[in-house]
Short mmCIF file of C-alpha atoms and ligand atoms in Angstrom, two decimals:
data_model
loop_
_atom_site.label_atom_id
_atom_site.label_comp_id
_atom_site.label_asym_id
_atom_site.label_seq_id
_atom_site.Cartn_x
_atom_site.Cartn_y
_atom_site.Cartn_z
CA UNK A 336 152.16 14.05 -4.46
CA UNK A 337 149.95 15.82 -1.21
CA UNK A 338 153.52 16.64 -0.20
CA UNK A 339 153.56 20.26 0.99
CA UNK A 340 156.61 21.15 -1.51
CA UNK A 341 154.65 20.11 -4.67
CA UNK A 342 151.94 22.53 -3.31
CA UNK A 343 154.04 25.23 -3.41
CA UNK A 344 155.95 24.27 -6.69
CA UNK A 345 152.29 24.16 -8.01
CA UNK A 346 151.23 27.38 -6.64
CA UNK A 347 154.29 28.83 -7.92
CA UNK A 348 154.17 27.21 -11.20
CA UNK A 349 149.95 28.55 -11.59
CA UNK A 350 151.18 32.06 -10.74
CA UNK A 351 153.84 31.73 -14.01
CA UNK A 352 151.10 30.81 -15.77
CA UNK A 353 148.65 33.36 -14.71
CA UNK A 354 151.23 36.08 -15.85
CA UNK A 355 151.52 34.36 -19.74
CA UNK A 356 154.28 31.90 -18.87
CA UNK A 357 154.85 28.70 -19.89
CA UNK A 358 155.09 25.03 -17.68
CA UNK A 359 155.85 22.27 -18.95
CA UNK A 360 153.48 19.30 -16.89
CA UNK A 361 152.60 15.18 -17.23
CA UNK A 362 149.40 13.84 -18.03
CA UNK A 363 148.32 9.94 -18.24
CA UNK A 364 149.07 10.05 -21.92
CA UNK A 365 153.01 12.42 -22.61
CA UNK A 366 154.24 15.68 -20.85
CA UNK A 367 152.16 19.14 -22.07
CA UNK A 368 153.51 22.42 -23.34
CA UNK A 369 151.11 24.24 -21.20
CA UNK A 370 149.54 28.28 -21.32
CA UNK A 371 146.49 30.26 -20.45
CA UNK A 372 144.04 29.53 -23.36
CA UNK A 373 143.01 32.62 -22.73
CA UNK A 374 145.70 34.78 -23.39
CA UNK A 375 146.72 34.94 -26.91
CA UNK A 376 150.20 36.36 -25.95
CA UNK A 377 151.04 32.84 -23.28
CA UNK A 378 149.12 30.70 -26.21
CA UNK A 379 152.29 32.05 -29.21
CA UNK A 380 155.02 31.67 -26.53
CA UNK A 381 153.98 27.74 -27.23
CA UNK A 382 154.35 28.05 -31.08
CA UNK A 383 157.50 29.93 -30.47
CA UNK A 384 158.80 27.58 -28.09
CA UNK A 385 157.85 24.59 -29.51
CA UNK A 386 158.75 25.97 -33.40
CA UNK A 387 155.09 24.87 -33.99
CA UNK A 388 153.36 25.87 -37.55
CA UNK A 389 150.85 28.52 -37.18
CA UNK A 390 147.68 26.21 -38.13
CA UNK A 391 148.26 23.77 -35.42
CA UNK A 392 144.93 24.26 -33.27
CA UNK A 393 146.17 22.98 -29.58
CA UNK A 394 143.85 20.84 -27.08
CA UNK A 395 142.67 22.57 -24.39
CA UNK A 396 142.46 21.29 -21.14
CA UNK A 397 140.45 21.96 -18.45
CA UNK A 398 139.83 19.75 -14.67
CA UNK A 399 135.96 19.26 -15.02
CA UNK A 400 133.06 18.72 -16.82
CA UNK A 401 131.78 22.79 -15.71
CA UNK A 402 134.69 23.72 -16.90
CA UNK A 403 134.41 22.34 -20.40
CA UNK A 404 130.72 23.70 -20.32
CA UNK A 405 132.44 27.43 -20.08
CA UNK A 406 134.60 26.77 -23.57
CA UNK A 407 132.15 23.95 -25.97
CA UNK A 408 128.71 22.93 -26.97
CA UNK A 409 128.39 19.65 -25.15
CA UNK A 410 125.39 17.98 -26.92
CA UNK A 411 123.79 14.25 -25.77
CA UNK A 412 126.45 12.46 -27.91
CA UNK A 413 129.19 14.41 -26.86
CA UNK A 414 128.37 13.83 -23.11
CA UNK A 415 128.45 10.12 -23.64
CA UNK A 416 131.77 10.77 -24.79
CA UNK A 417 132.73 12.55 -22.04
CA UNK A 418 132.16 9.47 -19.77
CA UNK A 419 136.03 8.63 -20.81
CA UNK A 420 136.94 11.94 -18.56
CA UNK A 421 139.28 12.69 -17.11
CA UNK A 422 140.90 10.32 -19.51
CA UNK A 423 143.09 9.71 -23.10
CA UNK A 424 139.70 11.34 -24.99
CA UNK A 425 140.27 14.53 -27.12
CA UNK A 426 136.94 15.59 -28.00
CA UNK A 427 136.70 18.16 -31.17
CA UNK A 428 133.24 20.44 -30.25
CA UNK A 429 131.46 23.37 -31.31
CA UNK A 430 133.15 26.38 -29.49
CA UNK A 431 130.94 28.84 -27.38
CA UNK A 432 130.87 32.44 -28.70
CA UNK A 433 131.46 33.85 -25.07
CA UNK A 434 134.18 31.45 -24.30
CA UNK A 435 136.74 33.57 -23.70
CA UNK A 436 139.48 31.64 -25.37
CA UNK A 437 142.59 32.95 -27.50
CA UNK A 438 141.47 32.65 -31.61
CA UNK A 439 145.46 30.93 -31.64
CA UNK A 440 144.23 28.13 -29.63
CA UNK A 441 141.84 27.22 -32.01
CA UNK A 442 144.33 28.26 -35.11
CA UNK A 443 140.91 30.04 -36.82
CA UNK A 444 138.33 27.23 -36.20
CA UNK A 445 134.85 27.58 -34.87
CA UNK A 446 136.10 24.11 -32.75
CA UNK A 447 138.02 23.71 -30.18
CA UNK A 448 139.91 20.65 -29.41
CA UNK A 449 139.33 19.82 -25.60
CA UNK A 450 140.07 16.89 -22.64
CA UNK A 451 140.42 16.41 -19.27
CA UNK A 452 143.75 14.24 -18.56
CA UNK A 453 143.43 11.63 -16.16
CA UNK A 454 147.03 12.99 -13.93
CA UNK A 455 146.64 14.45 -10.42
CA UNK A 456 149.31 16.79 -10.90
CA UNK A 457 147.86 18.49 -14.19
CA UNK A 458 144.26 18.37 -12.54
CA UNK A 459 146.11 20.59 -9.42
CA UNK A 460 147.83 23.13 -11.62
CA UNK A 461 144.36 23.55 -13.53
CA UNK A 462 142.58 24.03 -10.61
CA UNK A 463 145.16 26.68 -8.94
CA UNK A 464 145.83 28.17 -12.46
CA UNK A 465 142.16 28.73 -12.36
CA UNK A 466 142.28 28.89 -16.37
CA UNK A 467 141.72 26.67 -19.19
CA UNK A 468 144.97 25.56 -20.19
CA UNK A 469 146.53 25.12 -23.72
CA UNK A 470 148.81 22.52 -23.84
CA UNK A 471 150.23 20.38 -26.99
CA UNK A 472 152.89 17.72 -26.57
CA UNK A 473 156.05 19.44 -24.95
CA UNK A 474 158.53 18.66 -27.53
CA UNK A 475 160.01 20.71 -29.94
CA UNK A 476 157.44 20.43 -33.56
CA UNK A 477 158.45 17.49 -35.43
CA UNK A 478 160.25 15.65 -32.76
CA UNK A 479 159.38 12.81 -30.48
CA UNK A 480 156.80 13.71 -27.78
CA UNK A 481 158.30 13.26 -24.22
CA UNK A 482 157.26 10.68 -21.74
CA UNK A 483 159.36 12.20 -19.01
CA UNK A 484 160.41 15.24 -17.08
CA UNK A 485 163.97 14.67 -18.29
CA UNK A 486 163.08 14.49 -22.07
CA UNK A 487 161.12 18.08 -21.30
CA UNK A 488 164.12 19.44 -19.93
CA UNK A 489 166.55 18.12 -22.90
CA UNK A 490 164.13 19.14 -25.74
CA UNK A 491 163.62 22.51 -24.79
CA UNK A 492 167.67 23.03 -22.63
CA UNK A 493 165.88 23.86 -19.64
CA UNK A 494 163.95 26.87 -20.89
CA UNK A 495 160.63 25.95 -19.56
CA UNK A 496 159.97 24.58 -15.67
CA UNK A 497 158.63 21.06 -15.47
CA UNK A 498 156.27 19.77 -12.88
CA UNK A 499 157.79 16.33 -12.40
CA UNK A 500 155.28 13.70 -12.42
CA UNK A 501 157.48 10.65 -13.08
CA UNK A 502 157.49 8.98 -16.37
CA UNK A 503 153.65 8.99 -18.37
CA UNK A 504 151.32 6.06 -17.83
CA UNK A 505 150.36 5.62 -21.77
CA UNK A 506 152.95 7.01 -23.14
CA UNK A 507 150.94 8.14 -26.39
CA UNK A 508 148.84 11.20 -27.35
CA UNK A 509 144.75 10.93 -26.41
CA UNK A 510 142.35 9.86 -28.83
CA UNK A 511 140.79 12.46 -30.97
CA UNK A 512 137.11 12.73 -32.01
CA UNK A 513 135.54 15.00 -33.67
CA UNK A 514 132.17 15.20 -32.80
CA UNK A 515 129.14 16.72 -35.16
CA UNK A 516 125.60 16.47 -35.16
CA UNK A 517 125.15 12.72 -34.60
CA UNK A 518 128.37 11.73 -36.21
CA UNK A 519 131.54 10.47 -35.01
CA UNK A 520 134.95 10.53 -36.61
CA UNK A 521 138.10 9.90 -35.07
CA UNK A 522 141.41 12.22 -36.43
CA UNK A 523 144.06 10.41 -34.77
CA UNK A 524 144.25 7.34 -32.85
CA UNK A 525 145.57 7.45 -29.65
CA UNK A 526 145.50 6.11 -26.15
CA UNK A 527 141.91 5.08 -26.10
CA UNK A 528 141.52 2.37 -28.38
CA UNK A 529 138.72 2.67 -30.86
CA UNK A 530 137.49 -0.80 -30.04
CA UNK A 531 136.09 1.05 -26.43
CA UNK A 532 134.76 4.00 -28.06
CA UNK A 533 132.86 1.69 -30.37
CA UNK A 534 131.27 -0.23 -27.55
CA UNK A 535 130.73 2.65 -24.96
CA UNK A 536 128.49 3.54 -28.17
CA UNK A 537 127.30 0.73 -29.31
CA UNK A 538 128.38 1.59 -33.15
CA UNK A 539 131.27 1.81 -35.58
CA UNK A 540 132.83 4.93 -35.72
CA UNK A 541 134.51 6.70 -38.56
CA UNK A 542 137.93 7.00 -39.28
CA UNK A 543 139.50 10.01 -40.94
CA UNK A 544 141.29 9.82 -44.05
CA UNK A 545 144.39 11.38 -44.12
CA UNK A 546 143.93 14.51 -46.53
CA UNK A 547 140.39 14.39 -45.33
CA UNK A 548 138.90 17.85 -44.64
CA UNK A 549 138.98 17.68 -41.55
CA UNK A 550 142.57 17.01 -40.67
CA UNK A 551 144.44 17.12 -37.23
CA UNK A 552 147.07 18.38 -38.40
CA UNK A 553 149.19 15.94 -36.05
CA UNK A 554 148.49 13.80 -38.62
CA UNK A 555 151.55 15.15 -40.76
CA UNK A 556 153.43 12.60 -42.15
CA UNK A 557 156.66 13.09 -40.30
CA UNK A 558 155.10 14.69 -37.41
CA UNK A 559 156.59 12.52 -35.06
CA UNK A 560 160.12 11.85 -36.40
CA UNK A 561 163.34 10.40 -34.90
CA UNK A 562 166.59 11.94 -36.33
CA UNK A 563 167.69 8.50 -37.30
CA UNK A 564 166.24 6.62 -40.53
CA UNK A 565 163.57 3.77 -39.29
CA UNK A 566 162.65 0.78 -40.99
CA UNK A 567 159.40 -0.88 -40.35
CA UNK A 568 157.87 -4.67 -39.81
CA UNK A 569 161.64 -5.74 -39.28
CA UNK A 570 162.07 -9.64 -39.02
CA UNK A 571 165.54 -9.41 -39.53
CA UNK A 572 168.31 -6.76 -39.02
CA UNK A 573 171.09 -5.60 -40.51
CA UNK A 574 174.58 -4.90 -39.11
CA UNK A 575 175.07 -1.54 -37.70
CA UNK A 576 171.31 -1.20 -37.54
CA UNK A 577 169.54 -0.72 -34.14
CA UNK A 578 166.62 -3.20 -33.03
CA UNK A 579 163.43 -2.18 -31.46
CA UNK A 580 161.41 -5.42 -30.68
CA UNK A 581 158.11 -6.35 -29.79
CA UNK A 582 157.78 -9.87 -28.07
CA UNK A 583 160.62 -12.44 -27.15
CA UNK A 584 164.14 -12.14 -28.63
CA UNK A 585 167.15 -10.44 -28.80
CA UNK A 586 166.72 -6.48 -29.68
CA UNK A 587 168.83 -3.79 -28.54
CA UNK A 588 165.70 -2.68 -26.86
CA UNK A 589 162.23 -4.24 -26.32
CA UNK A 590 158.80 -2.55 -26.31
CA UNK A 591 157.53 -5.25 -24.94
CA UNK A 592 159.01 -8.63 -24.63
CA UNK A 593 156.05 -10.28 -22.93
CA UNK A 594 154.12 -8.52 -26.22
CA UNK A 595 151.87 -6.49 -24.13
CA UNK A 596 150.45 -3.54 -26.35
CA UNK A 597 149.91 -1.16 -23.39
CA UNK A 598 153.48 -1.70 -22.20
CA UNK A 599 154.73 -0.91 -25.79
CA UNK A 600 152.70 1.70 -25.72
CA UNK A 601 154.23 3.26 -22.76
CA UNK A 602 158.23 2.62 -23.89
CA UNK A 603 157.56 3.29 -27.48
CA UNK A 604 158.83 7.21 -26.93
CA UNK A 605 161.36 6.71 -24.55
CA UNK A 606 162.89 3.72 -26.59
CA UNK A 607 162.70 5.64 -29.82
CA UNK A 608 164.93 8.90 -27.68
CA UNK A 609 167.16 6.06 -26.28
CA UNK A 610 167.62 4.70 -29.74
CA UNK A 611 167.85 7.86 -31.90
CA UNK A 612 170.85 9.50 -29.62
CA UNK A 613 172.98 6.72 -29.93
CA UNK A 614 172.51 5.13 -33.28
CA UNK A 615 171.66 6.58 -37.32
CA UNK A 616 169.37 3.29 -38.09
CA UNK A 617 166.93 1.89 -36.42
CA UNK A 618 164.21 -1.58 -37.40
CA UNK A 619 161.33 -2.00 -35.91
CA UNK A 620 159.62 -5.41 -35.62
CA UNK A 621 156.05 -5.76 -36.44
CA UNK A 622 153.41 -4.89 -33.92
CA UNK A 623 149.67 -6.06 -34.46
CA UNK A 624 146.87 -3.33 -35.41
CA UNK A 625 144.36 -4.09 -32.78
CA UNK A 626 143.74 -1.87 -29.87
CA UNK A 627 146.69 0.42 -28.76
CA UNK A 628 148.73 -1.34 -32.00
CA UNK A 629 146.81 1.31 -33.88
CA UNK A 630 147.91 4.28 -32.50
CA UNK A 631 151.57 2.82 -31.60
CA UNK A 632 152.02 2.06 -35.80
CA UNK A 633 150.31 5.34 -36.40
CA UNK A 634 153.52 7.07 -34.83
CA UNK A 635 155.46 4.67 -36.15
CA UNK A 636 154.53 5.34 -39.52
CA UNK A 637 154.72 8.65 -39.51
CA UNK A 638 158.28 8.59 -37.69
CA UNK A 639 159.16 6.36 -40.65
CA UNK A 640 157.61 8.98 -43.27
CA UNK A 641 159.99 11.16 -45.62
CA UNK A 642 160.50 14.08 -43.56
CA UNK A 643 158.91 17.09 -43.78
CA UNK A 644 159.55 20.53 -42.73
CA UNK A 645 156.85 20.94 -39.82
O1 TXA B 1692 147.60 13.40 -25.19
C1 TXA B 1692 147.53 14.47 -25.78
O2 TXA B 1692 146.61 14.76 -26.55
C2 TXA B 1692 148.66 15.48 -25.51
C3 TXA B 1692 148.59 15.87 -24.05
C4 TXA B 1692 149.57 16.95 -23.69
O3 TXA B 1692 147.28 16.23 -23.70
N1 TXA B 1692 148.53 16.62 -26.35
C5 TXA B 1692 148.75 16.57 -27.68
O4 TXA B 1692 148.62 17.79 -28.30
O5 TXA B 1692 149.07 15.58 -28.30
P1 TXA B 1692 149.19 18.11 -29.74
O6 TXA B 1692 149.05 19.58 -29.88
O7 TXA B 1692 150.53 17.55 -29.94
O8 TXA B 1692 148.16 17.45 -30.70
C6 TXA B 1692 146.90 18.05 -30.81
C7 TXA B 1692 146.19 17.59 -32.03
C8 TXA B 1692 146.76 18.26 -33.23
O9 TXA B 1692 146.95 17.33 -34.26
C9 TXA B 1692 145.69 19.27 -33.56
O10 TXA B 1692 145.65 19.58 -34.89
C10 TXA B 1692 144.43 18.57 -33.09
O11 TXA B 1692 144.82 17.97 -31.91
N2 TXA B 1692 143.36 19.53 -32.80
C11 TXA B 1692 143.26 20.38 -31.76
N3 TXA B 1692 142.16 21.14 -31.86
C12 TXA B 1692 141.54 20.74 -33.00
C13 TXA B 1692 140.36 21.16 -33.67
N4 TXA B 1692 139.59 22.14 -33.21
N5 TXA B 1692 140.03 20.54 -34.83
C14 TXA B 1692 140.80 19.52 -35.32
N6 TXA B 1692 141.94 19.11 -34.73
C15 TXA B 1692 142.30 19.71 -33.59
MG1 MG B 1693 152.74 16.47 -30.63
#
């Protein structure tokens, strides 16, 4: 990773983004669609590339807390949030007026959406960027997000550079919180399980309804959505149809046959791209809510969901 040829991919890759270009780089959670979050012009060549609907605010991510201080209000609560950086922790916060970043980032709110990811490799092209850097899931809208370089590459036919950092350690999207006043909701579930937010806090926390006014708009039903039909909580399976299991037995593929939610977590992409390019159906067995089950069903459901245009 120190090698001396990622340096200079990295310096090369900061100077394309410097000049309004796009990268395509890992984090701990799936690959980012990356930009300067400063420049409105780099910040559209994401919706454009990406096919992204114009309301989609984007998470912004920067490689320290001083950072973060430049672009959000970072009140008491918030900062006890923050003790999950770098980490899987979007945190939804009160946008400085002399923040310098691009009104598309943001899509028109007075919020901005913002983490630091828990990757060495995104940290470095932060830091020799020297910008804030826009980045949603690097997949084209609508699709599955990409846990690897090579699902980067195939989603977009090579037209953005990737910064190769292996295949992603969680394998789903961060946590998001919005955070106001003394109140604490979370939009979408995600990589941190609730369960640790909760006791880093000592409280429940609330959980967005979908339609709610606030709305991540990730939370579109078919946001994340296969091109093959998927059937849920599958205990049986039908010829012809594709298995995706969760604990022992015999599935085309596995999530997890041990039944370890982090592991599932971390295929649950990959196995739904496998899947999808070689079959039209596809069951799912049932994974349990708790923990990372919440955010791994969240995508499933929505994968599953009547498909929408976004
Ligand atoms: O793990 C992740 O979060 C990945 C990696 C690349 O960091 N990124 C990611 O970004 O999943 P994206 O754009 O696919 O999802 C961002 C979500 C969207 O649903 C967006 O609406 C929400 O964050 N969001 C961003 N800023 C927001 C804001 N100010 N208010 C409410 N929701 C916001
Ligand atoms: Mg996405």
């Amino acid at each position: 990773m120190s090698a001396p040829g990622k340096a200079t991919e990295i310096d090369a890759l900061a100077a394309r983004l410097r000049a309004g270009g796009l990268v395509a780089f890992p984090t701990e959670t799936v690959y980012g669609l990356g930009a300067d979050a400063t420049s409105s012009d780099a910040v559209l060549g994401i919706y454009e590339t990406k096919g992204r609907p114009r309301f989609n605010p984007l998470i912004v991510h920067v490689a320290d807390l001083a950072m973060a201080e430049q672009l959000v209000e970072l009140s008491p609560l918030a900062r006890r949030l923050a003790a999950f950086w770098p980490g899987p922790l979007t945190l939804v916060l009160p946008r400085r007026a002399q923040a310098g970043l691009s009104d598309i980032v943001t899509a028109g709110l007075d919020t901005v959406g913002i983490r630091i990811p828990d990757h060495p490799l995104a940290l470095a092209l932060i830091r020799a960027t020297g910008r804030p850097l826009a980045a949603p899931s690097a997949n084209p809208s609508g699709k599955l997000s990409p846990t690897t370089a090579e699902q980067v590459i195939r989603g977009f036919a090579g037209r953005v550079p990737v910064l190769d950092g292996g295949p992603c350690r969680a394998g789903v999207e961060s946590t998001i919180l919005a955070v106001t006043g003394d109140s604490v909701t979370q939009l979408r579930a995600g990589a941190l399980p609730r369960e640790e937010i909760e006791a880093a806090l000592g409280h429940p926390i609330a959980i967005a309804r979908e339609g709610a006014t606030i709305t991540a708009p990730g939370m579109l039903a078919s946001h994340y959505a296969p091109d093959a039909s998927l059937r849920l909580d599958a205990t049986s399976f039908a010829p012809g149809e594709a298995s995706l299991g969760f604990g022992p037995g015999d599935f085309t593929l596995n999530l997890s046959p041990s039944g370890d939610l982090r592991e599932a977590a971390r295929n649950l992409f990959s196995m739904l791209h496998q899947l999808d390019a070689q079959h039209s159906r596809i069951a799912v067995s049932p994974i349990p809510h708790a923990g990372l089950g919440a955010a791994i069903n969240d995508r499933l459901s929505r994968a599953a969901a009547p498909r929408e245009n976004s």
